[in-house]
mmCIF file with all atom_site columns, C-alpha atoms in Angstrom:
data_model
loop_
_atom_site.group_PDB
_atom_site.id
_atom_site.type_symbol
_atom_site.label_atom_id
_atom_site.label_alt_id
_atom_site.label_comp_id
_atom_site.label_asym_id
_atom_site.label_entity_id
_atom_site.label_seq_id
_atom_site.pdbx_PDB_ins_code
_atom_site.Cartn_x
_atom_site.Cartn_y
_atom_site.Cartn_z
_atom_site.occupancy
_atom_site.B_iso_or_equiv
_atom_site.pdbx_formal_charge
_atom_site.auth_seq_id
_atom_site.auth_comp_id
_atom_site.auth_asym_id
_atom_site.auth_atom_id
_atom_site.pdbx_PDB_model_num
ATOM 1   C CA . LYS A 1 1   ? 77.316  91.232  117.201 1.00 0.00 ? 17  LYS A CA 1
ATOM 2   C CA . GLN A 1 2   ? 80.406  92.335  119.097 1.00 0.00 ? 18  GLN A CA 1
ATOM 3   C CA . GLU A 1 3   ? 80.329  95.881  120.446 1.00 0.00 ? 19  GLU A CA 1
ATOM 4   C CA . VAL A 1 4   ? 83.339  97.602  121.952 1.00 0.00 ? 20  VAL A CA 1
ATOM 5   C CA . THR A 1 5   ? 83.305  100.550 124.325 1.00 0.00 ? 21  THR A CA 1
ATOM 6   C CA . GLN A 1 6   ? 86.352  102.489 125.397 1.00 0.00 ? 22  GLN A CA 1
ATOM 7   C CA . ILE A 1 7   ? 86.487  104.812 128.369 1.00 0.00 ? 23  ILE A CA 1
ATOM 8   C CA . PRO A 1 8   ? 87.492  107.581 128.616 1.00 0.00 ? 24  PRO A CA 1
ATOM 9   C CA . ALA A 1 9   ? 86.969  108.954 125.128 1.00 0.00 ? 25  ALA A CA 1
ATOM 10  C CA . ALA A 1 10  ? 89.733  111.472 125.702 1.00 0.00 ? 26  ALA A CA 1
ATOM 11  C CA . LEU A 1 11  ? 92.390  111.969 128.329 1.00 0.00 ? 27  LEU A CA 1
ATOM 12  C CA . SER A 1 12  ? 94.917  114.699 128.950 1.00 0.00 ? 28  SER A CA 1
ATOM 13  C CA . VAL A 1 13  ? 97.657  114.154 131.514 1.00 0.00 ? 29  VAL A CA 1
ATOM 14  C CA . PRO A 1 14  ? 100.974 115.733 132.472 1.00 0.00 ? 30  PRO A CA 1
ATOM 15  C CA . GLU A 1 15  ? 104.123 113.917 131.538 1.00 0.00 ? 31  GLU A CA 1
ATOM 16  C CA . GLY A 1 16  ? 105.194 111.207 133.988 1.00 0.00 ? 32  GLY A CA 1
ATOM 17  C CA . GLU A 1 17  ? 101.770 110.094 135.106 1.00 0.00 ? 33  GLU A CA 1
ATOM 18  C CA . ASN A 1 18  ? 100.681 106.493 135.127 1.00 0.00 ? 34  ASN A CA 1
ATOM 19  C CA . LEU A 1 19  ? 97.365  105.973 133.419 1.00 0.00 ? 35  LEU A CA 1
ATOM 20  C CA . VAL A 1 20  ? 94.760  103.347 132.670 1.00 0.00 ? 36  VAL A CA 1
ATOM 21  C CA . LEU A 1 21  ? 92.649  102.997 129.565 1.00 0.00 ? 37  LEU A CA 1
ATOM 22  C CA . ASN A 1 22  ? 89.554  100.851 129.708 1.00 0.00 ? 38  ASN A CA 1
ATOM 23  C CA . CYS A 1 23  ? 87.930  98.628  127.121 1.00 0.00 ? 39  CYS A CA 1
ATOM 24  C CA . SER A 1 24  ? 84.756  96.584  127.429 1.00 0.00 ? 40  SER A CA 1
ATOM 25  C CA . PHE A 1 25  ? 83.194  94.214  124.940 1.00 0.00 ? 41  PHE A CA 1
ATOM 26  C CA . THR A 1 26  ? 79.823  92.514  124.797 1.00 0.00 ? 42  THR A CA 1
ATOM 27  C CA . ASP A 1 27  ? 80.715  89.063  123.472 1.00 0.00 ? 43  ASP A CA 1
ATOM 28  C CA . SER A 1 28  ? 83.133  87.363  125.838 1.00 0.00 ? 44  SER A CA 1
ATOM 29  C CA . ALA A 1 29  ? 83.692  84.376  123.535 1.00 0.00 ? 45  ALA A CA 1
ATOM 30  C CA . ILE A 1 30  ? 86.846  85.877  122.094 1.00 0.00 ? 46  ILE A CA 1
ATOM 31  C CA . TYR A 1 31  ? 89.955  84.292  120.648 1.00 0.00 ? 47  TYR A CA 1
ATOM 32  C CA . ASN A 1 32  ? 92.256  87.172  121.501 1.00 0.00 ? 48  ASN A CA 1
ATOM 33  C CA . LEU A 1 33  ? 92.304  90.911  122.039 1.00 0.00 ? 49  LEU A CA 1
ATOM 34  C CA . GLN A 1 34  ? 94.680  93.465  120.582 1.00 0.00 ? 50  GLN A CA 1
ATOM 35  C CA . TRP A 1 35  ? 95.587  96.961  121.595 1.00 0.00 ? 51  TRP A CA 1
ATOM 36  C CA . PHE A 1 36  ? 96.673  99.391  118.896 1.00 0.00 ? 52  PHE A CA 1
ATOM 37  C CA . ARG A 1 37  ? 97.797  102.966 118.747 1.00 0.00 ? 53  ARG A CA 1
ATOM 38  C CA . GLN A 1 38  ? 96.977  105.288 115.921 1.00 0.00 ? 54  GLN A CA 1
ATOM 39  C CA . ASP A 1 39  ? 98.731  108.573 115.309 1.00 0.00 ? 55  ASP A CA 1
ATOM 40  C CA . PRO A 1 40  ? 96.760  111.318 113.513 1.00 0.00 ? 56  PRO A CA 1
ATOM 41  C CA . GLY A 1 41  ? 96.386  110.540 109.831 1.00 0.00 ? 57  GLY A CA 1
ATOM 42  C CA . LYS A 1 42  ? 98.322  107.298 110.158 1.00 0.00 ? 58  LYS A CA 1
ATOM 43  C CA . GLY A 1 43  ? 97.612  103.597 110.205 1.00 0.00 ? 59  GLY A CA 1
ATOM 44  C CA . LEU A 1 44  ? 97.526  101.271 113.188 1.00 0.00 ? 60  LEU A CA 1
ATOM 45  C CA . THR A 1 45  ? 100.487 100.132 115.216 1.00 0.00 ? 61  THR A CA 1
ATOM 46  C CA . SER A 1 46  ? 99.950  96.916  117.134 1.00 0.00 ? 62  SER A CA 1
ATOM 47  C CA . LEU A 1 47  ? 100.990 97.279  120.761 1.00 0.00 ? 63  LEU A CA 1
ATOM 48  C CA . LEU A 1 48  ? 99.965  94.101  122.504 1.00 0.00 ? 64  LEU A CA 1
ATOM 49  C CA . LEU A 1 49  ? 98.037  90.948  121.747 1.00 0.00 ? 65  LEU A CA 1
ATOM 50  C CA . ILE A 1 50  ? 96.529  88.909  124.560 1.00 0.00 ? 66  ILE A CA 1
ATOM 51  C CA . GLN A 1 51  ? 95.356  85.406  123.881 1.00 0.00 ? 67  GLN A CA 1
ATOM 52  C CA . SER A 1 52  ? 92.101  84.383  125.531 1.00 0.00 ? 68  SER A CA 1
ATOM 53  C CA . SER A 1 53  ? 94.002  82.002  127.820 1.00 0.00 ? 69  SER A CA 1
ATOM 54  C CA . GLN A 1 54  ? 96.231  84.796  129.121 1.00 0.00 ? 70  GLN A CA 1
ATOM 55  C CA . ARG A 1 55  ? 95.461  87.360  131.778 1.00 0.00 ? 71  ARG A CA 1
ATOM 56  C CA . GLU A 1 56  ? 98.048  89.954  130.849 1.00 0.00 ? 72  GLU A CA 1
ATOM 57  C CA . GLN A 1 57  ? 100.825 90.943  128.509 1.00 0.00 ? 73  GLN A CA 1
ATOM 58  C CA . THR A 1 58  ? 103.639 93.406  128.988 1.00 0.00 ? 74  THR A CA 1
ATOM 59  C CA . SER A 1 59  ? 105.772 95.355  126.570 1.00 0.00 ? 75  SER A CA 1
ATOM 60  C CA . GLY A 1 60  ? 108.060 97.995  128.006 1.00 0.00 ? 76  GLY A CA 1
ATOM 61  C CA . ARG A 1 61  ? 105.973 100.585 129.818 1.00 0.00 ? 77  ARG A CA 1
ATOM 62  C CA . LEU A 1 62  ? 102.748 99.023  128.586 1.00 0.00 ? 78  LEU A CA 1
ATOM 63  C CA . ASN A 1 63  ? 100.779 96.369  130.386 1.00 0.00 ? 79  ASN A CA 1
ATOM 64  C CA . ALA A 1 64  ? 97.475  95.006  129.164 1.00 0.00 ? 80  ALA A CA 1
ATOM 65  C CA . SER A 1 65  ? 95.182  92.830  131.206 1.00 0.00 ? 81  SER A CA 1
ATOM 66  C CA . LEU A 1 66  ? 92.245  90.749  130.100 1.00 0.00 ? 82  LEU A CA 1
ATOM 67  C CA . ASP A 1 67  ? 89.233  89.570  132.077 1.00 0.00 ? 83  ASP A CA 1
ATOM 68  C CA . LYS A 1 68  ? 87.473  87.579  129.444 1.00 0.00 ? 84  LYS A CA 1
ATOM 69  C CA . SER A 1 69  ? 84.530  86.482  131.556 1.00 0.00 ? 85  SER A CA 1
ATOM 70  C CA . SER A 1 70  ? 83.560  90.041  132.409 1.00 0.00 ? 86  SER A CA 1
ATOM 71  C CA . GLY A 1 71  ? 84.337  91.359  128.944 1.00 0.00 ? 87  GLY A CA 1
ATOM 72  C CA . ARG A 1 72  ? 86.990  93.826  130.021 1.00 0.00 ? 88  ARG A CA 1
ATOM 73  C CA . SER A 1 73  ? 90.534  94.753  129.187 1.00 0.00 ? 89  SER A CA 1
ATOM 74  C CA . THR A 1 74  ? 92.727  97.538  130.490 1.00 0.00 ? 90  THR A CA 1
ATOM 75  C CA . LEU A 1 75  ? 95.843  99.106  129.094 1.00 0.00 ? 91  LEU A CA 1
ATOM 76  C CA . TYR A 1 76  ? 98.206  100.511 131.695 1.00 0.00 ? 92  TYR A CA 1
ATOM 77  C CA . ILE A 1 77  ? 100.812 103.027 130.596 1.00 0.00 ? 93  ILE A CA 1
ATOM 78  C CA . ALA A 1 78  ? 103.563 103.761 133.081 1.00 0.00 ? 94  ALA A CA 1
ATOM 79  C CA . ALA A 1 79  ? 105.477 107.012 133.270 1.00 0.00 ? 95  ALA A CA 1
ATOM 80  C CA . SER A 1 80  ? 103.704 108.568 130.305 1.00 0.00 ? 96  SER A CA 1
ATOM 81  C CA . GLN A 1 81  ? 105.676 110.619 127.786 1.00 0.00 ? 97  GLN A CA 1
ATOM 82  C CA . PRO A 1 82  ? 104.628 113.188 125.163 1.00 0.00 ? 98  PRO A CA 1
ATOM 83  C CA . GLY A 1 83  ? 105.456 110.604 122.517 1.00 0.00 ? 99  GLY A CA 1
ATOM 84  C CA . ASP A 1 84  ? 102.652 108.439 123.891 1.00 0.00 ? 100 ASP A CA 1
ATOM 85  C CA . SER A 1 85  ? 100.106 110.967 122.627 1.00 0.00 ? 101 SER A CA 1
ATOM 86  C CA . ALA A 1 86  ? 97.876  109.127 120.167 1.00 0.00 ? 102 ALA A CA 1
ATOM 87  C CA . THR A 1 87  ? 94.541  107.369 119.931 1.00 0.00 ? 103 THR A CA 1
ATOM 88  C CA . TYR A 1 88  ? 94.484  103.951 121.540 1.00 0.00 ? 104 TYR A CA 1
ATOM 89  C CA . LEU A 1 89  ? 92.159  101.301 120.164 1.00 0.00 ? 105 LEU A CA 1
ATOM 90  C CA . CYS A 1 90  ? 91.231  97.909  121.530 1.00 0.00 ? 106 CYS A CA 1
ATOM 91  C CA . ALA A 1 91  ? 89.903  95.168  119.295 1.00 0.00 ? 107 ALA A CA 1
ATOM 92  C CA . PRO A 1 92  ? 88.657  91.772  120.377 1.00 0.00 ? 108 PRO A CA 1
ATOM 93  C CA . GLN A 1 93  ? 88.652  88.923  117.924 1.00 0.00 ? 109 GLN A CA 1
ATOM 94  C CA . SER A 1 94  ? 86.047  86.187  117.967 1.00 0.00 ? 110 SER A CA 1
ATOM 95  C CA . GLY A 1 95  ? 87.056  83.096  116.034 1.00 0.00 ? 111 GLY A CA 1
ATOM 96  C CA . ASN A 1 96  ? 87.571  83.828  112.358 1.00 0.00 ? 112 ASN A CA 1
ATOM 97  C CA . THR A 1 97  ? 85.593  87.049  112.368 1.00 0.00 ? 113 THR A CA 1
ATOM 98  C CA . PRO A 1 98  ? 87.385  90.319  111.658 1.00 0.00 ? 114 PRO A CA 1
ATOM 99  C CA . LEU A 1 99  ? 88.538  92.625  114.410 1.00 0.00 ? 115 LEU A CA 1
ATOM 100 C CA . VAL A 1 100 ? 85.907  94.986  115.750 1.00 0.00 ? 116 VAL A CA 1
ATOM 101 C CA . PHE A 1 101 ? 87.042  98.362  117.018 1.00 0.00 ? 117 PHE A CA 1
ATOM 102 C CA . GLY A 1 102 ? 85.843  100.768 119.641 1.00 0.00 ? 118 GLY A CA 1
ATOM 103 C CA . LYS A 1 103 ? 86.005  104.518 119.112 1.00 0.00 ? 119 LYS A CA 1
ATOM 104 C CA . GLY A 1 104 ? 89.277  104.664 120.986 1.00 0.00 ? 120 GLY A CA 1
ATOM 105 C CA . THR A 1 105 ? 90.742  106.812 123.702 1.00 0.00 ? 121 THR A CA 1
ATOM 106 C CA . ARG A 1 106 ? 92.468  109.966 122.522 1.00 0.00 ? 122 ARG A CA 1
ATOM 107 C CA . LEU A 1 107 ? 95.463  110.516 124.785 1.00 0.00 ? 123 LEU A CA 1
ATOM 108 C CA . SER A 1 108 ? 97.386  113.723 125.127 1.00 0.00 ? 124 SER A CA 1
ATOM 109 C CA . VAL A 1 109 ? 100.489 113.784 127.315 1.00 0.00 ? 125 VAL A CA 1
ATOM 110 C CA . ILE A 1 110 ? 101.629 117.288 128.082 1.00 0.00 ? 126 ILE A CA 1
ATOM 111 C CA . ALA A 1 111 ? 105.288 118.054 128.649 1.00 0.00 ? 127 ALA A CA 1
ATOM 112 C CA . GLY B 2 1   ? 106.925 90.453  111.943 1.00 0.00 ? 67  GLY B CA 1
ATOM 113 C CA . ALA B 2 2   ? 104.281 90.391  109.262 1.00 0.00 ? 68  ALA B CA 1
ATOM 114 C CA . VAL B 2 3   ? 104.180 93.430  106.995 1.00 0.00 ? 69  VAL B CA 1
ATOM 115 C CA . VAL B 2 4   ? 101.279 94.776  104.986 1.00 0.00 ? 70  VAL B CA 1
ATOM 116 C CA . SER B 2 5   ? 101.745 97.540  102.450 1.00 0.00 ? 71  SER B CA 1
ATOM 117 C CA . GLN B 2 6   ? 99.255  99.801  100.721 1.00 0.00 ? 72  GLN B CA 1
ATOM 118 C CA . HIS B 2 7   ? 99.568  101.847 97.595  1.00 0.00 ? 73  HIS B CA 1
ATOM 119 C CA . PRO B 2 8   ? 99.060  104.688 97.093  1.00 0.00 ? 74  PRO B CA 1
ATOM 120 C CA . SER B 2 9   ? 99.382  106.299 100.505 1.00 0.00 ? 75  SER B CA 1
ATOM 121 C CA . TRP B 2 10  ? 97.240  109.195 99.348  1.00 0.00 ? 76  TRP B CA 1
ATOM 122 C CA . VAL B 2 11  ? 95.268  110.079 96.252  1.00 0.00 ? 77  VAL B CA 1
ATOM 123 C CA . ILE B 2 12  ? 93.260  113.056 95.058  1.00 0.00 ? 78  ILE B CA 1
ATOM 124 C CA . CYS B 2 13  ? 90.789  112.568 92.247  1.00 0.00 ? 79  CYS B CA 1
ATOM 125 C CA . LYS B 2 14  ? 87.932  114.307 90.519  1.00 0.00 ? 80  LYS B CA 1
ATOM 126 C CA . SER B 2 15  ? 84.346  113.377 91.184  1.00 0.00 ? 81  SER B CA 1
ATOM 127 C CA . GLY B 2 16  ? 83.163  110.602 88.877  1.00 0.00 ? 82  GLY B CA 1
ATOM 128 C CA . THR B 2 17  ? 86.516  108.923 88.400  1.00 0.00 ? 83  THR B CA 1
ATOM 129 C CA . SER B 2 18  ? 87.560  105.523 89.721  1.00 0.00 ? 84  SER B CA 1
ATOM 130 C CA . VAL B 2 19  ? 90.419  104.899 92.106  1.00 0.00 ? 85  VAL B CA 1
ATOM 131 C CA . LYS B 2 20  ? 92.227  101.632 92.784  1.00 0.00 ? 86  LYS B CA 1
ATOM 132 C CA . ILE B 2 21  ? 93.992  100.917 96.076  1.00 0.00 ? 87  ILE B CA 1
ATOM 133 C CA . GLU B 2 22  ? 96.361  97.994  96.413  1.00 0.00 ? 88  GLU B CA 1
ATOM 134 C CA . CYS B 2 23  ? 97.041  95.990  99.564  1.00 0.00 ? 89  CYS B CA 1
ATOM 135 C CA . ARG B 2 24  ? 99.908  93.523  99.722  1.00 0.00 ? 90  ARG B CA 1
ATOM 136 C CA . SER B 2 25  ? 101.140 91.113  102.358 1.00 0.00 ? 91  SER B CA 1
ATOM 137 C CA . LEU B 2 26  ? 104.899 91.208  101.962 1.00 0.00 ? 92  LEU B CA 1
ATOM 138 C CA . ASP B 2 27  ? 106.153 88.263  103.948 1.00 0.00 ? 93  ASP B CA 1
ATOM 139 C CA . PHE B 2 28  ? 103.216 85.958  104.465 1.00 0.00 ? 94  PHE B CA 1
ATOM 140 C CA . GLN B 2 29  ? 100.310 84.476  102.593 1.00 0.00 ? 95  GLN B CA 1
ATOM 141 C CA . ALA B 2 30  ? 97.093  86.236  103.443 1.00 0.00 ? 96  ALA B CA 1
ATOM 142 C CA . THR B 2 31  ? 94.189  83.893  103.008 1.00 0.00 ? 97  THR B CA 1
ATOM 143 C CA . THR B 2 32  ? 91.837  86.602  104.254 1.00 0.00 ? 98  THR B CA 1
ATOM 144 C CA . MET B 2 33  ? 91.975  90.337  103.734 1.00 0.00 ? 99  MET B CA 1
ATOM 145 C CA . PHE B 2 34  ? 89.763  93.006  105.202 1.00 0.00 ? 100 PHE B CA 1
ATOM 146 C CA . TRP B 2 35  ? 89.008  96.545  104.114 1.00 0.00 ? 101 TRP B CA 1
ATOM 147 C CA . TYR B 2 36  ? 88.139  99.206  106.667 1.00 0.00 ? 102 TYR B CA 1
ATOM 148 C CA . ARG B 2 37  ? 87.135  102.836 106.273 1.00 0.00 ? 103 ARG B CA 1
ATOM 149 C CA . GLN B 2 38  ? 87.715  105.579 108.806 1.00 0.00 ? 104 GLN B CA 1
ATOM 150 C CA . PHE B 2 39  ? 86.156  109.027 108.767 1.00 0.00 ? 105 PHE B CA 1
ATOM 151 C CA . PRO B 2 40  ? 87.749  111.846 110.779 1.00 0.00 ? 106 PRO B CA 1
ATOM 152 C CA . LYS B 2 41  ? 87.621  111.244 114.512 1.00 0.00 ? 107 LYS B CA 1
ATOM 153 C CA . GLN B 2 42  ? 85.638  108.063 113.991 1.00 0.00 ? 108 GLN B CA 1
ATOM 154 C CA . SER B 2 43  ? 86.560  104.461 114.552 1.00 0.00 ? 109 SER B CA 1
ATOM 155 C CA . LEU B 2 44  ? 87.493  101.965 111.880 1.00 0.00 ? 110 LEU B CA 1
ATOM 156 C CA . MET B 2 45  ? 84.433  100.508 110.210 1.00 0.00 ? 111 MET B CA 1
ATOM 157 C CA . LEU B 2 46  ? 84.693  97.202  108.413 1.00 0.00 ? 112 LEU B CA 1
ATOM 158 C CA . MET B 2 47  ? 83.625  97.429  104.791 1.00 0.00 ? 113 MET B CA 1
ATOM 159 C CA . ALA B 2 48  ? 84.234  93.927  103.505 1.00 0.00 ? 114 ALA B CA 1
ATOM 160 C CA . THR B 2 49  ? 86.028  90.647  103.994 1.00 0.00 ? 115 THR B CA 1
ATOM 161 C CA . SER B 2 50  ? 87.632  88.801  101.132 1.00 0.00 ? 116 SER B CA 1
ATOM 162 C CA . ASN B 2 51  ? 89.100  85.341  100.859 1.00 0.00 ? 117 ASN B CA 1
ATOM 163 C CA . GLU B 2 52  ? 91.550  84.516  98.129  1.00 0.00 ? 118 GLU B CA 1
ATOM 164 C CA . GLY B 2 53  ? 89.821  83.322  95.016  1.00 0.00 ? 119 GLY B CA 1
ATOM 165 C CA . SER B 2 54  ? 86.273  84.010  96.138  1.00 0.00 ? 120 SER B CA 1
ATOM 166 C CA . LYS B 2 55  ? 83.881  86.923  96.162  1.00 0.00 ? 121 LYS B CA 1
ATOM 167 C CA . ALA B 2 56  ? 84.078  89.453  98.944  1.00 0.00 ? 122 ALA B CA 1
ATOM 168 C CA . THR B 2 57  ? 81.511  89.611  101.708 1.00 0.00 ? 123 THR B CA 1
ATOM 169 C CA . TYR B 2 58  ? 80.305  93.152  102.245 1.00 0.00 ? 124 TYR B CA 1
ATOM 170 C CA . GLU B 2 59  ? 79.017  94.647  105.465 1.00 0.00 ? 125 GLU B CA 1
ATOM 171 C CA . GLN B 2 60  ? 75.510  95.997  105.594 1.00 0.00 ? 126 GLN B CA 1
ATOM 172 C CA . GLY B 2 61  ? 75.234  99.386  103.979 1.00 0.00 ? 127 GLY B CA 1
ATOM 173 C CA . VAL B 2 62  ? 78.363  99.031  101.838 1.00 0.00 ? 128 VAL B CA 1
ATOM 174 C CA . GLU B 2 63  ? 77.600  99.081  98.110  1.00 0.00 ? 129 GLU B CA 1
ATOM 175 C CA . LYS B 2 64  ? 79.358  96.181  96.445  1.00 0.00 ? 130 LYS B CA 1
ATOM 176 C CA . ASP B 2 65  ? 79.006  97.738  92.994  1.00 0.00 ? 131 ASP B CA 1
ATOM 177 C CA . LYS B 2 66  ? 80.686  100.893 94.164  1.00 0.00 ? 132 LYS B CA 1
ATOM 178 C CA . PHE B 2 67  ? 83.506  99.329  96.160  1.00 0.00 ? 133 PHE B CA 1
ATOM 179 C CA . LEU B 2 68  ? 84.914  96.543  94.027  1.00 0.00 ? 134 LEU B CA 1
ATOM 180 C CA . ILE B 2 69  ? 87.220  94.154  95.828  1.00 0.00 ? 135 ILE B CA 1
ATOM 181 C CA . ASN B 2 70  ? 89.485  91.663  94.117  1.00 0.00 ? 136 ASN B CA 1
ATOM 182 C CA . HIS B 2 71  ? 91.579  89.182  96.088  1.00 0.00 ? 137 HIS B CA 1
ATOM 183 C CA . ALA B 2 72  ? 93.257  87.459  93.183  1.00 0.00 ? 138 ALA B CA 1
ATOM 184 C CA . SER B 2 73  ? 96.286  86.061  94.970  1.00 0.00 ? 139 SER B CA 1
ATOM 185 C CA . LEU B 2 74  ? 97.449  85.195  98.476  1.00 0.00 ? 140 LEU B CA 1
ATOM 186 C CA . THR B 2 75  ? 99.465  88.400  98.657  1.00 0.00 ? 141 THR B CA 1
ATOM 187 C CA . LEU B 2 76  ? 97.336  90.985  96.883  1.00 0.00 ? 142 LEU B CA 1
ATOM 188 C CA . SER B 2 77  ? 93.913  92.503  97.307  1.00 0.00 ? 143 SER B CA 1
ATOM 189 C CA . THR B 2 78  ? 92.602  95.580  95.546  1.00 0.00 ? 144 THR B CA 1
ATOM 190 C CA . LEU B 2 79  ? 89.802  97.973  96.379  1.00 0.00 ? 145 LEU B CA 1
ATOM 191 C CA . THR B 2 80  ? 88.406  100.031 93.528  1.00 0.00 ? 146 THR B CA 1
ATOM 192 C CA . VAL B 2 81  ? 86.194  102.964 94.375  1.00 0.00 ? 147 VAL B CA 1
ATOM 193 C CA . THR B 2 82  ? 84.097  103.436 91.247  1.00 0.00 ? 148 THR B CA 1
ATOM 194 C CA . SER B 2 83  ? 82.583  106.773 90.266  1.00 0.00 ? 149 SER B CA 1
ATOM 195 C CA . ALA B 2 84  ? 83.964  108.376 93.384  1.00 0.00 ? 150 ALA B CA 1
ATOM 196 C CA . HIS B 2 85  ? 82.138  111.279 94.984  1.00 0.00 ? 151 HIS B CA 1
ATOM 197 C CA . PRO B 2 86  ? 83.190  113.714 97.718  1.00 0.00 ? 152 PRO B CA 1
ATOM 198 C CA . GLU B 2 87  ? 81.367  111.679 100.367 1.00 0.00 ? 153 GLU B CA 1
ATOM 199 C CA . ASP B 2 88  ? 83.709  108.783 99.575  1.00 0.00 ? 154 ASP B CA 1
ATOM 200 C CA . SER B 2 89  ? 86.623  110.841 100.838 1.00 0.00 ? 155 SER B CA 1
ATOM 201 C CA . SER B 2 90  ? 88.012  108.886 103.744 1.00 0.00 ? 156 SER B CA 1
ATOM 202 C CA . PHE B 2 91  ? 90.956  106.936 105.105 1.00 0.00 ? 157 PHE B CA 1
ATOM 203 C CA . TYR B 2 92  ? 90.939  103.377 103.770 1.00 0.00 ? 158 TYR B CA 1
ATOM 204 C CA . ILE B 2 93  ? 92.897  100.745 105.670 1.00 0.00 ? 159 ILE B CA 1
ATOM 205 C CA . CYS B 2 94  ? 93.444  97.162  104.639 1.00 0.00 ? 160 CYS B CA 1
ATOM 206 C CA . SER B 2 95  ? 94.256  94.275  106.929 1.00 0.00 ? 161 SER B CA 1
ATOM 207 C CA . ALA B 2 96  ? 95.536  90.804  106.201 1.00 0.00 ? 162 ALA B CA 1
ATOM 208 C CA . ARG B 2 97  ? 95.441  87.569  108.088 1.00 0.00 ? 163 ARG B CA 1
ATOM 209 C CA . GLY B 2 98  ? 97.251  84.317  107.392 1.00 0.00 ? 164 GLY B CA 1
ATOM 210 C CA . GLY B 2 99  ? 95.265  81.134  107.508 1.00 0.00 ? 165 GLY B CA 1
ATOM 211 C CA . LEU B 2 100 ? 98.178  78.784  107.731 1.00 0.00 ? 166 LEU B CA 1
ATOM 212 C CA . ALA B 2 101 ? 100.106 77.896  110.853 1.00 0.00 ? 167 ALA B CA 1
ATOM 213 C CA . GLY B 2 102 ? 103.096 80.128  111.277 1.00 0.00 ? 168 GLY B CA 1
ATOM 214 C CA . LEU B 2 103 ? 103.565 83.805  110.579 1.00 0.00 ? 169 LEU B CA 1
ATOM 215 C CA . ALA B 2 104 ? 100.378 85.839  110.907 1.00 0.00 ? 170 ALA B CA 1
ATOM 216 C CA . TYR B 2 105 ? 98.279  82.811  111.737 1.00 0.00 ? 171 TYR B CA 1
ATOM 217 C CA . ASN B 2 106 ? 94.889  84.104  112.831 1.00 0.00 ? 172 ASN B CA 1
ATOM 218 C CA . GLU B 2 107 ? 96.283  87.535  113.688 1.00 0.00 ? 173 GLU B CA 1
ATOM 219 C CA . GLN B 2 108 ? 95.354  90.601  111.677 1.00 0.00 ? 174 GLN B CA 1
ATOM 220 C CA . PHE B 2 109 ? 98.071  92.917  110.432 1.00 0.00 ? 175 PHE B CA 1
ATOM 221 C CA . PHE B 2 110 ? 97.264  96.342  109.106 1.00 0.00 ? 176 PHE B CA 1
ATOM 222 C CA . GLY B 2 111 ? 98.497  98.419  106.211 1.00 0.00 ? 177 GLY B CA 1
ATOM 223 C CA . PRO B 2 112 ? 99.457  102.083 106.647 1.00 0.00 ? 178 PRO B CA 1
ATOM 224 C CA . GLY B 2 113 ? 96.238  103.328 105.062 1.00 0.00 ? 179 GLY B CA 1
ATOM 225 C CA . THR B 2 114 ? 95.321  105.331 101.975 1.00 0.00 ? 180 THR B CA 1
ATOM 226 C CA . ARG B 2 115 ? 93.918  108.839 102.224 1.00 0.00 ? 181 ARG B CA 1
ATOM 227 C CA . LEU B 2 116 ? 91.376  109.405 99.455  1.00 0.00 ? 182 LEU B CA 1
ATOM 228 C CA . THR B 2 117 ? 90.185  112.907 98.681  1.00 0.00 ? 183 THR B CA 1
ATOM 229 C CA . VAL B 2 118 ? 87.519  113.340 96.023  1.00 0.00 ? 184 VAL B CA 1
ATOM 230 C CA . LEU B 2 119 ? 87.093  116.869 94.716  1.00 0.00 ? 185 LEU B CA 1
#
C-alpha cells in the first residue's frame, strides 16, 4: 500500500526566499505524481503533474522534480510571496488506483 | 481544463438526519469518482471509489450503510450521509477521473469540497 511522507510538516519563511518541499513515497511503480495546494477550508488546486517518464515540470515560479526510482519528489518555489501561504500536498498515482495523499507541508510566507 | 463541482458547499444539519452531497463533472465523462474526507489539520483520506453503474468500493473502516454512494451517470455521483452524528462533521471532497482518451484521461480532478457540520 502506497504511503506518502512530506517533510517538513510546517515551514515559515520571510517573503522572497526560495524554498524546497520534499515528498517521498514507498511504492515507486507510479504512473504520475501531482502537487496540489490547499488553502484553509478550501478544496485542492492542482499545481503540477509529472508523468513517470518525466524528471521535472515547471509552472511559473514552481518547479517539481521526480526521482521515481528513489521514490522522491521535490517542489521548488522561487521568490516566495505571502500569497503562496497554503498547505502543499503531493500525491502519487499508481495505475488505476486513486491518489494517495501525504499530510502536507503547511507553508507560511511572512511579508 | 476539467471541472468538478460539488453541491452544497456547506451544510449544517441536526443529529439523526441524512445529508446528500452531489458531485458533478462538468465538461468530461467521469468513469470513476472518488470520495475523500478530511478532518481539521489532517490529510485527505479516501472513503470509497465508484465506477459508473456499479457498486462503490469502500475503504477499510468506512461504513457502507452509513455513507451511501450512487454513481448513476457518467457526470454525477452522490454521497448520502445517513443518520448523521457530530463525529461525521468533516470536509468531504469528491474527485473524478475520465476513463476515455482525451480530457481528464487517467488524471484526477477535485471538487471544491463540502463542509458538513452535524449539531
